[in-house]
Amino acid sequence: MQYPGFKFEVVATKDAAKAGVMTTRHGVVETPVFMPVGTRGTVKSLSPDDVADTGAEILLGNTYHLYLRPGEKLIQSFGGLHEFMRWDKPILTDSGGYQVSSLGLFKPGEAGNHLSKIDDDGVTFRSHLDGSTHRFTPEKAVQIQHDLNSDILMAFDEATPDKGRDYARQAMERTHKWLVRCKAEWQRLESNNALFGIIQGGSFEDLRRESAQFVIEQDLPGIALGGGSVGQDPAETELNAAWVRDMWPTNKPVYFMGVGVKPSDLVAAVKSGADMFDCVAPTKLARTGLLYTGTLTGLDQPDLAAVRFESAYDNERIAIEKLEFAADDRPIDDGCGCYTCAHGFSRAYLRHLFRSRELLYYRLASIHNVFMMVNTVKLLRSYILGSW
Ligand SMILES: [Zn+2]
């Protein structure tokens, strides 16, 4: 099926890994691609130019947050999220499903939930800002994303909590019914953006395959792998991908939701066949003083399995506040080409800024972490294309 305003084409493969070109209404994205998260219409501490200079080609915005504040109608009155935040490249929005369905459900020891109530028609939830009551239905979630003028809309889903098989099936079936309603609303609105369906099914292979079958049958522009431990645990993410990979259509992008806590997670996801991924971790970690260091190795090897992200530090990052960096004149990472490293900002200076809570720290640190993620994936793409 053809979709006005959206196209995806695989241009090279290497084992399960793919390099592709995705065309949206706001430009072309080369895949695989890491999407920085701009929850409230900003990648925290970075200007749109800062973000673009890291090489980022597409951003993620959060429907739940933007709906609550400042409200999608206000953003629409400014011409949509691109205009409002002054970012002219593609934007993907989540549906808010994860936020509203997890507002209370995932709290340990709780039988029910206290901020949200899920029924077959939608989710009623209370705002974390002021406690006011709101309701998302599949139609509403699509309408909000439409008003934001997002290029890629995500279907409204219930992120499957770890509550056993019966609940995983129930949540999956509800997500499937919601997907049909999201598709109908998306078609009714005729806005030439793309809608992606989300594969759920928890940590159960047969449910995952059943869900993949259903989502793929909807013949939407793209599909996503969500819920369960996808994104949280690299091994679980790989396992989930392996369960359904033989079912994926070759002409559609596959989005691994929430993947990318550290650079090696991206390497694993690309090897598993991911075309897109997002994570708040790079900017969140940067703000807490954790900065990625390391490098992709094995790019001169013909075997993709030999390609790895290697770092001398635990979890592929340094904690800049440590005393050992107090007089360290090196950049965060010797091999990094980001603005922060290329301009020679030293670890000692960054440590000083961090300890002083100087605002410049947040910008310099976030630029570096986002750049590391975006460019790790760009190098992998070059490897897949054979042009490294
Ligand atoms: Zn850097």
GROMACS .gro file of C-alpha atoms and ligand atoms in nm:
model
  389
    1MET     CA    1   0.000   0.000   0.000
    2GLN     CA    2   0.116   0.354  -0.078
    3TYR     CA    3   0.094   0.632   0.180
    4PRO     CA    4   0.093   0.994   0.078
    5GLY     CA    5   0.359   1.180   0.274
    6PHE     CA    6   0.555   0.873   0.383
    7LYS     CA    7   0.790   0.629   0.214
    8PHE     CA    8   1.046   0.377   0.333
    9GLU     CA    9   1.299   0.190   0.131
   10VAL     CA   10   1.573  -0.050   0.237
   11VAL     CA   11   1.892   0.027   0.044
   12ALA     CA   12   2.131  -0.229   0.194
   13THR     CA   13   2.129  -0.522   0.435
   14LYS     CA   14   2.391  -0.706   0.635
   15ASP     CA   15   2.256  -1.017   0.808
   16ALA     CA   16   1.946  -0.890   0.995
   17ALA     CA   17   2.069  -0.528   0.994
   18LYS     CA   18   1.925  -0.282   0.745
   19ALA     CA   19   2.012   0.057   0.602
   20GLY     CA   20   1.717   0.247   0.465
   21VAL     CA   21   1.578   0.581   0.360
   22MET     CA   22   1.258   0.709   0.516
   23THR     CA   23   1.082   1.004   0.355
   24THR     CA   24   0.840   1.212   0.560
   25ARG     CA   25   0.659   1.540   0.504
   26HIS     CA   26   0.942   1.718   0.684
   27GLY     CA   27   1.230   1.559   0.503
   28VAL     CA   28   1.435   1.246   0.460
   29VAL     CA   29   1.572   1.032   0.743
   30GLU     CA   30   1.851   0.784   0.687
   31THR     CA   31   1.799   0.465   0.887
   32PRO     CA   32   1.887   0.309   1.119
   33VAL     CA   33   1.838   0.625   1.319
   34PHE     CA   34   1.855   0.726   1.683
   35MET     CA   35   1.583   0.973   1.780
   36PRO     CA   36   1.661   1.209   2.070
   37VAL     CA   37   1.363   1.269   2.297
   38GLY     CA   38   1.213   1.615   2.326
   39THR     CA   39   0.943   1.534   2.575
   40ARG     CA   40   0.799   1.882   2.622
   41GLY     CA   41   0.891   2.022   2.282
   42THR     CA   42   1.259   2.057   2.367
   43VAL     CA   43   1.556   1.826   2.394
   44LYS     CA   44   1.647   1.950   2.738
   45SER     CA   45   1.909   2.227   2.738
   46LEU     CA   46   1.964   2.213   2.360
   47SER     CA   47   1.854   2.455   2.089
   48PRO     CA   48   1.720   2.304   1.767
   49ASP     CA   49   2.052   2.397   1.601
   50ASP     CA   50   2.243   2.216   1.875
   51VAL     CA   51   2.030   1.908   1.813
   52ALA     CA   52   2.070   1.927   1.435
   53ASP     CA   53   2.448   1.972   1.475
   54THR     CA   54   2.470   1.637   1.654
   55GLY     CA   55   2.346   1.485   1.329
   56ALA     CA   56   2.000   1.404   1.466
   57GLU     CA   57   1.748   1.382   1.184
   58ILE     CA   58   1.426   1.320   1.373
   59LEU     CA   59   1.298   1.397   1.723
   60LEU     CA   60   1.043   1.237   1.949
   61GLY     CA   61   0.777   1.437   2.130
   62ASN     CA   62   0.550   1.312   2.408
   63THR     CA   63   0.176   1.343   2.355
   64TYR     CA   64   0.085   1.307   2.721
   65HIS     CA   65   0.307   1.594   2.832
   66LEU     CA   66   0.224   1.828   2.544
   67TYR     CA   67  -0.149   1.761   2.582
   68LEU     CA   68  -0.140   1.854   2.951
   69ARG     CA   69   0.084   2.157   2.898
   70PRO     CA   70   0.065   2.375   2.698
   71GLY     CA   71  -0.215   2.183   2.522
   72GLU     CA   72  -0.226   2.058   2.164
   73LYS     CA   73  -0.477   2.323   2.055
   74LEU     CA   74  -0.238   2.602   2.150
   75ILE     CA   75   0.044   2.427   1.963
   76GLN     CA   76  -0.187   2.379   1.665
   77SER     CA   77  -0.267   2.751   1.665
   78PHE     CA   78   0.106   2.811   1.610
   79GLY     CA   79   0.103   2.580   1.308
   80GLY     CA   80   0.194   2.260   1.489
   81LEU     CA   81   0.484   2.135   1.697
   82HIS     CA   82   0.753   2.199   1.432
   83GLU     CA   83   0.660   2.565   1.411
   84PHE     CA   84   0.608   2.603   1.785
   85MET     CA   85   0.949   2.461   1.880
   86ARG     CA   86   1.129   2.584   1.564
   87TRP     CA   87   1.242   2.240   1.448
   88ASP     CA   88   1.184   2.187   1.077
   89LYS     CA   89   1.292   1.824   1.054
   90PRO     CA   90   1.068   1.520   1.114
   91ILE     CA   91   0.897   1.456   1.447
   92LEU     CA   92   0.757   1.131   1.584
   93THR     CA   93   0.510   1.148   1.871
   94ASP     CA   94   0.422   0.869   2.107
   95SER     CA   95   0.054   0.814   2.180
   96GLY     CA   96   0.058   0.877   2.552
   97GLY     CA   97  -0.047   0.515   2.601
   98TYR     CA   98   0.264   0.426   2.793
   99GLN     CA   99   0.234   0.724   3.026
  100VAL     CA  100  -0.137   0.698   3.101
  101SER     CA  101  -0.141   0.321   3.135
  102SER     CA  102   0.164   0.319   3.358
  103LEU     CA  103   0.077   0.608   3.587
  104GLY     CA  104   0.002   0.371   3.868
  105LEU     CA  105   0.015   0.023   3.730
  106PHE     CA  106   0.387  -0.026   3.759
  107LYS     CA  107   0.418   0.089   4.118
  108PRO     CA  108   0.540  -0.208   4.319
  109GLY     CA  109   0.298  -0.365   4.562
  110GLU     CA  110  -0.010  -0.202   4.413
  111ALA     CA  111  -0.303  -0.421   4.323
  112GLY     CA  112  -0.464  -0.156   4.109
  113ASN     CA  113  -0.354   0.190   4.017
  114HIS     CA  114  -0.428   0.523   4.165
  115LEU     CA  115  -0.368   0.768   3.883
  116SER     CA  116  -0.517   0.580   3.590
  117LYS     CA  117  -0.804   0.346   3.515
  118ILE     CA  118  -0.804   0.136   3.201
  119ASP     CA  119  -1.122   0.006   3.038
  120ASP     CA  120  -1.189  -0.139   2.695
  121ASP     CA  121  -1.276   0.201   2.553
  122GLY     CA  122  -0.977   0.400   2.681
  123VAL     CA  123  -0.793   0.526   2.986
  124THR     CA  124  -0.910   0.777   3.245
  125PHE     CA  125  -0.620   0.936   3.424
  126ARG     CA  126  -0.525   1.215   3.653
  127SER     CA  127  -0.272   1.476   3.556
  128HIS     CA  128   0.061   1.450   3.739
  129LEU     CA  129   0.068   1.832   3.724
  130ASP     CA  130  -0.253   1.928   3.901
  131GLY     CA  131  -0.453   1.611   3.964
  132SER     CA  132  -0.722   1.704   3.710
  133THR     CA  133  -0.906   1.415   3.543
  134HIS     CA  134  -0.862   1.342   3.171
  135ARG     CA  135  -0.951   1.067   2.930
  136PHE     CA  136  -0.761   0.926   2.632
  137THR     CA  137  -0.930   0.702   2.381
  138PRO     CA  138  -0.764   0.569   2.065
  139GLU     CA  139  -0.942   0.840   1.866
  140LYS     CA  140  -0.834   1.113   2.108
  141ALA     CA  141  -0.470   1.001   2.101
  142VAL     CA  142  -0.466   1.018   1.721
  143GLN     CA  143  -0.645   1.355   1.719
  144ILE     CA  144  -0.391   1.509   1.957
  145GLN     CA  145  -0.097   1.384   1.750
  146HIS     CA  146  -0.274   1.511   1.438
  147ASP     CA  147  -0.315   1.854   1.598
  148LEU     CA  148   0.054   1.853   1.690
  149ASN     CA  149   0.116   1.787   1.319
  150SER     CA  150   0.352   1.502   1.396
  151ASP     CA  151   0.505   1.322   1.096
  152ILE     CA  152   0.483   0.980   1.258
  153LEU     CA  153   0.195   0.902   1.494
  154MET     CA  154   0.200   0.606   1.726
  155ALA     CA  155  -0.111   0.400   1.786
  156PHE     CA  156  -0.263   0.413   2.134
  157ASP     CA  157  -0.159   0.104   2.326
  158GLU     CA  158  -0.148  -0.040   2.669
  159ALA     CA  159   0.212  -0.102   2.767
  160THR     CA  160   0.193  -0.456   2.901
  161PRO     CA  161   0.288  -0.465   3.265
  162ASP     CA  162   0.452  -0.769   3.415
  163LYS     CA  163   0.133  -0.914   3.558
  164GLY     CA  164   0.139  -1.259   3.407
  165ARG     CA  165   0.015  -1.424   3.093
  166ASP     CA  166  -0.359  -1.367   3.132
  167TYR     CA  167  -0.312  -0.997   3.174
  168ALA     CA  168  -0.061  -0.983   2.887
  169ARG     CA  169  -0.324  -1.140   2.659
  170GLN     CA  170  -0.594  -0.906   2.781
  171ALA     CA  171  -0.375  -0.599   2.729
  172MET     CA  172  -0.268  -0.724   2.387
  173GLU     CA  173  -0.624  -0.783   2.271
  174ARG     CA  174  -0.727  -0.442   2.397
  175THR     CA  175  -0.429  -0.286   2.215
  176HIS     CA  176  -0.537  -0.461   1.893
  177LYS     CA  177  -0.892  -0.327   1.918
  178TRP     CA  178  -0.752   0.018   1.985
  179LEU     CA  179  -0.523  -0.015   1.683
  180VAL     CA  180  -0.821  -0.071   1.453
  181ARG     CA  181  -0.987   0.240   1.598
  182CYS     CA  182  -0.664   0.443   1.566
  183LYS     CA  183  -0.634   0.343   1.202
  184ALA     CA  184  -0.995   0.444   1.131
  185GLU     CA  185  -0.944   0.782   1.296
  186TRP     CA  186  -0.612   0.835   1.116
  187GLN     CA  187  -0.780   0.760   0.782
  188ARG     CA  188  -1.071   0.987   0.863
  189LEU     CA  189  -0.835   1.278   0.935
  190GLU     CA  190  -0.645   1.231   0.604
  191SER     CA  191  -0.344   1.431   0.720
  192ASN     CA  192  -0.074   1.256   0.514
  193ASN     CA  193   0.132   1.166   0.817
  194ALA     CA  194   0.222   0.808   0.906
  195LEU     CA  195   0.065   0.584   1.171
  196PHE     CA  196   0.267   0.302   1.326
  197GLY     CA  197   0.109   0.007   1.509
  198ILE     CA  198   0.273  -0.142   1.816
  199ILE     CA  199   0.342  -0.510   1.879
  200GLN     CA  200   0.262  -0.605   2.239
  201GLY     CA  201   0.226  -0.944   2.406
  202GLY     CA  202   0.456  -0.908   2.704
  203SER     CA  203   0.728  -1.166   2.749
  204PHE     CA  204   0.541  -1.450   2.577
  205GLU     CA  205   0.660  -1.568   2.236
  206ASP     CA  206   0.324  -1.693   2.112
  207LEU     CA  207   0.149  -1.370   2.216
  208ARG     CA  208   0.423  -1.164   2.052
  209ARG     CA  209   0.379  -1.356   1.727
  210GLU     CA  210   0.003  -1.326   1.745
  211SER     CA  211   0.038  -0.952   1.803
  212ALA     CA  212   0.291  -0.912   1.522
  213GLN     CA  213   0.055  -1.093   1.286
  214PHE     CA  214  -0.233  -0.862   1.379
  215VAL     CA  215  -0.029  -0.541   1.359
  216ILE     CA  216   0.128  -0.637   1.025
  217GLU     CA  217  -0.216  -0.721   0.880
  218GLN     CA  218  -0.327  -0.362   0.942
  219ASP     CA  219  -0.080  -0.264   0.667
  220LEU     CA  220   0.022   0.063   0.829
  221PRO     CA  221   0.333   0.263   0.723
  222GLY     CA  222   0.547   0.122   1.005
  223ILE     CA  223   0.553  -0.115   1.298
  224ALA     CA  224   0.695  -0.086   1.647
  225LEU     CA  225   0.813  -0.326   1.909
  226GLY     CA  226   0.697  -0.208   2.250
  227GLY     CA  227   0.601  -0.307   2.599
  228GLY     CA  228   0.742  -0.566   2.832
  229SER     CA  229   1.116  -0.530   2.872
  230VAL     CA  230   1.173  -0.393   2.522
  231GLY     CA  231   1.408  -0.099   2.563
  232GLN     CA  232   1.482  -0.171   2.926
  233ASP     CA  233   1.685  -0.486   2.887
  234PRO     CA  234   1.903  -0.532   2.575
  235ALA     CA  235   1.889  -0.915   2.595
  236GLU     CA  236   1.508  -0.912   2.627
  237THR     CA  237   1.485  -0.665   2.340
  238GLU     CA  238   1.691  -0.896   2.119
  239LEU     CA  239   1.482  -1.194   2.221
  240ASN     CA  240   1.158  -1.012   2.147
  241ALA     CA  241   1.289  -0.909   1.808
  242ALA     CA  242   1.405  -1.261   1.727
  243TRP     CA  243   1.059  -1.401   1.805
  244VAL     CA  244   0.890  -1.196   1.533
  245ARG     CA  245   1.166  -1.096   1.290
  246ASP     CA  246   1.070  -1.352   1.025
  247MET     CA  247   0.725  -1.190   1.007
  248TRP     CA  248   0.837  -0.832   0.944
  249PRO     CA  249   0.762  -0.693   0.602
  250THR     CA  250   1.081  -0.584   0.428
  251ASN     CA  251   0.934  -0.256   0.307
  252LYS     CA  252   0.836  -0.111   0.644
  253PRO     CA  253   1.045   0.052   0.915
  254VAL     CA  254   1.062  -0.127   1.249
  255TYR     CA  255   1.087   0.095   1.555
  256PHE     CA  256   1.228  -0.048   1.880
  257MET     CA  257   1.067   0.170   2.146
  258GLY     CA  258   1.276   0.308   2.430
  259VAL     CA  259   1.604   0.151   2.317
  260GLY     CA  260   1.934   0.326   2.379
  261VAL     CA  261   2.045   0.357   2.740
  262LYS     CA  262   2.405   0.313   2.625
  263PRO     CA  263   2.577   0.297   2.287
  264SER     CA  264   2.611  -0.083   2.282
  265ASP     CA  265   2.232  -0.112   2.311
  266LEU     CA  266   2.210   0.055   1.972
  267VAL     CA  267   2.463  -0.184   1.821
  268ALA     CA  268   2.257  -0.477   1.947
  269ALA     CA  269   1.931  -0.326   1.819
  270VAL     CA  270   2.074  -0.256   1.474
  271LYS     CA  271   2.202  -0.615   1.458
  272SER     CA  272   1.850  -0.727   1.551
  273GLY     CA  273   1.702  -0.540   1.256
  274ALA     CA  274   1.587  -0.214   1.416
  275ASP     CA  275   1.543   0.085   1.187
  276MET     CA  276   1.452   0.339   1.455
  277PHE     CA  277   1.492   0.378   1.829
  278ASP     CA  278   1.463   0.646   2.096
  279CYS     CA  279   1.559   0.691   2.456
  280VAL     CA  280   1.566   0.972   2.709
  281ALA     CA  281   1.881   0.825   2.865
  282PRO     CA  282   2.149   1.022   2.676
  283THR     CA  283   2.021   1.360   2.794
  284LYS     CA  284   1.905   1.235   3.133
  285LEU     CA  285   2.241   1.073   3.207
  286ALA     CA  286   2.425   1.381   3.083
  287ARG     CA  287   2.238   1.597   3.334
  288THR     CA  288   2.340   1.366   3.617
  289GLY     CA  289   2.707   1.382   3.519
  290LEU     CA  290   2.731   1.055   3.325
  291LEU     CA  291   2.902   1.093   2.988
  292TYR     CA  292   2.952   0.823   2.727
  293THR     CA  293   3.303   0.721   2.630
  294GLY     CA  294   3.414   0.449   2.395
  295THR     CA  295   3.433   0.358   2.032
  296LEU     CA  296   3.292   0.124   1.772
  297THR     CA  297   3.541  -0.149   1.690
  298GLY     CA  298   3.541  -0.417   1.425
  299LEU     CA  299   3.427  -0.185   1.147
  300ASP     CA  300   3.711  -0.325   0.932
  301GLN     CA  301   3.583  -0.679   0.983
  302PRO     CA  302   3.353  -0.840   0.727
  303ASP     CA  303   3.147  -1.006   0.998
  304LEU     CA  304   2.880  -0.783   1.157
  305ALA     CA  305   2.904  -0.988   1.477
  306ALA     CA  306   3.259  -0.853   1.519
  307VAL     CA  307   3.132  -0.494   1.537
  308ARG     CA  308   3.108  -0.383   1.897
  309PHE     CA  309   3.103  -0.071   2.111
  310GLU     CA  310   3.398  -0.088   2.345
  311SER     CA  311   3.467   0.133   2.643
  312ALA     CA  312   3.728   0.135   2.917
  313TYR     CA  313   3.457   0.238   3.164
  314ASP     CA  314   3.166   0.060   3.330
  315ASN     CA  315   2.839   0.108   3.145
  316GLU     CA  316   3.031   0.290   2.873
  317ARG     CA  317   3.036   0.618   3.061
  318ILE     CA  318   3.238   0.831   3.300
  319ALA     CA  319   3.099   1.002   3.609
  320ILE     CA  320   3.240   1.348   3.552
  321GLU     CA  321   3.221   1.450   3.916
  322LYS     CA  322   3.486   1.198   4.018
  323LEU     CA  323   3.806   1.337   4.160
  324GLU     CA  324   4.015   1.160   3.897
  325PHE     CA  325   3.892   1.412   3.638
  326ALA     CA  326   3.969   1.721   3.846
  327ALA     CA  327   4.278   1.812   3.644
  328ASP     CA  328   4.212   1.596   3.336
  329ASP     CA  329   4.282   1.807   3.027
  330ARG     CA  330   4.141   1.554   2.780
  331PRO     CA  331   3.801   1.594   2.613
  332ILE     CA  332   3.524   1.361   2.731
  333ASP     CA  333   3.613   1.123   2.450
  334ASP     CA  334   3.924   1.150   2.232
  335GLY     CA  335   3.755   1.011   1.924
  336CYS     CA  336   3.435   1.214   1.949
  337GLY     CA  337   3.362   1.482   1.691
  338CYS     CA  338   3.089   1.661   1.882
  339TYR     CA  339   3.101   2.035   1.946
  340THR     CA  340   3.205   1.983   2.308
  341CYS     CA  341   3.492   1.745   2.238
  342ALA     CA  342   3.604   1.905   1.911
  343HIS     CA  343   3.630   2.245   2.079
  344GLY     CA  344   3.856   2.106   2.346
  345PHE     CA  345   3.635   2.148   2.653
  346SER     CA  346   3.828   1.945   2.908
  347ARG     CA  347   3.700   1.694   3.157
  348ALA     CA  348   3.837   1.921   3.428
  349TYR     CA  349   3.635   2.217   3.301
  350LEU     CA  350   3.318   2.009   3.262
  351ARG     CA  351   3.365   1.870   3.611
  352HIS     CA  352   3.399   2.223   3.742
  353LEU     CA  353   3.081   2.335   3.560
  354PHE     CA  354   2.892   2.029   3.682
  355ARG     CA  355   2.993   2.077   4.043
  356SER     CA  356   2.900   2.445   4.019
  357ARG     CA  357   2.566   2.356   3.856
  358GLU     CA  358   2.652   2.597   3.578
  359LEU     CA  359   2.394   2.596   3.298
  360LEU     CA  360   2.659   2.560   3.027
  361TYR     CA  361   2.742   2.215   3.165
  362TYR     CA  362   2.399   2.081   3.071
  363ARG     CA  363   2.430   2.200   2.714
  364LEU     CA  364   2.786   2.076   2.658
  365ALA     CA  365   2.715   1.741   2.823
  366SER     CA  366   2.388   1.682   2.638
  367ILE     CA  367   2.547   1.768   2.303
  368HIS     CA  368   2.813   1.504   2.366
  369ASN     CA  369   2.583   1.223   2.476
  370VAL     CA  370   2.333   1.279   2.196
  371PHE     CA  371   2.616   1.301   1.941
  372MET     CA  372   2.765   0.971   2.064
  373MET     CA  373   2.434   0.791   2.016
  374VAL     CA  374   2.342   0.949   1.685
  375ASN     CA  375   2.687   0.891   1.539
  376THR     CA  376   2.731   0.537   1.665
  377VAL     CA  377   2.425   0.457   1.456
  378LYS     CA  378   2.551   0.659   1.158
  379LEU     CA  379   2.876   0.458   1.163
  380LEU     CA  380   2.676   0.137   1.174
  381ARG     CA  381   2.475   0.258   0.875
  382SER     CA  382   2.797   0.326   0.683
  383TYR     CA  383   2.919  -0.022   0.773
  384ILE     CA  384   2.596  -0.176   0.644
  385LEU     CA  385   2.630   0.023   0.324
  386GLY     CA  386   2.984  -0.108   0.292
  387SER     CA  387   3.130   0.240   0.275
  388TRP     CA  388   3.310   0.259   0.606
  389ZN      ZN  389   3.187   1.455   2.241
   0.00000   0.00000   0.00000
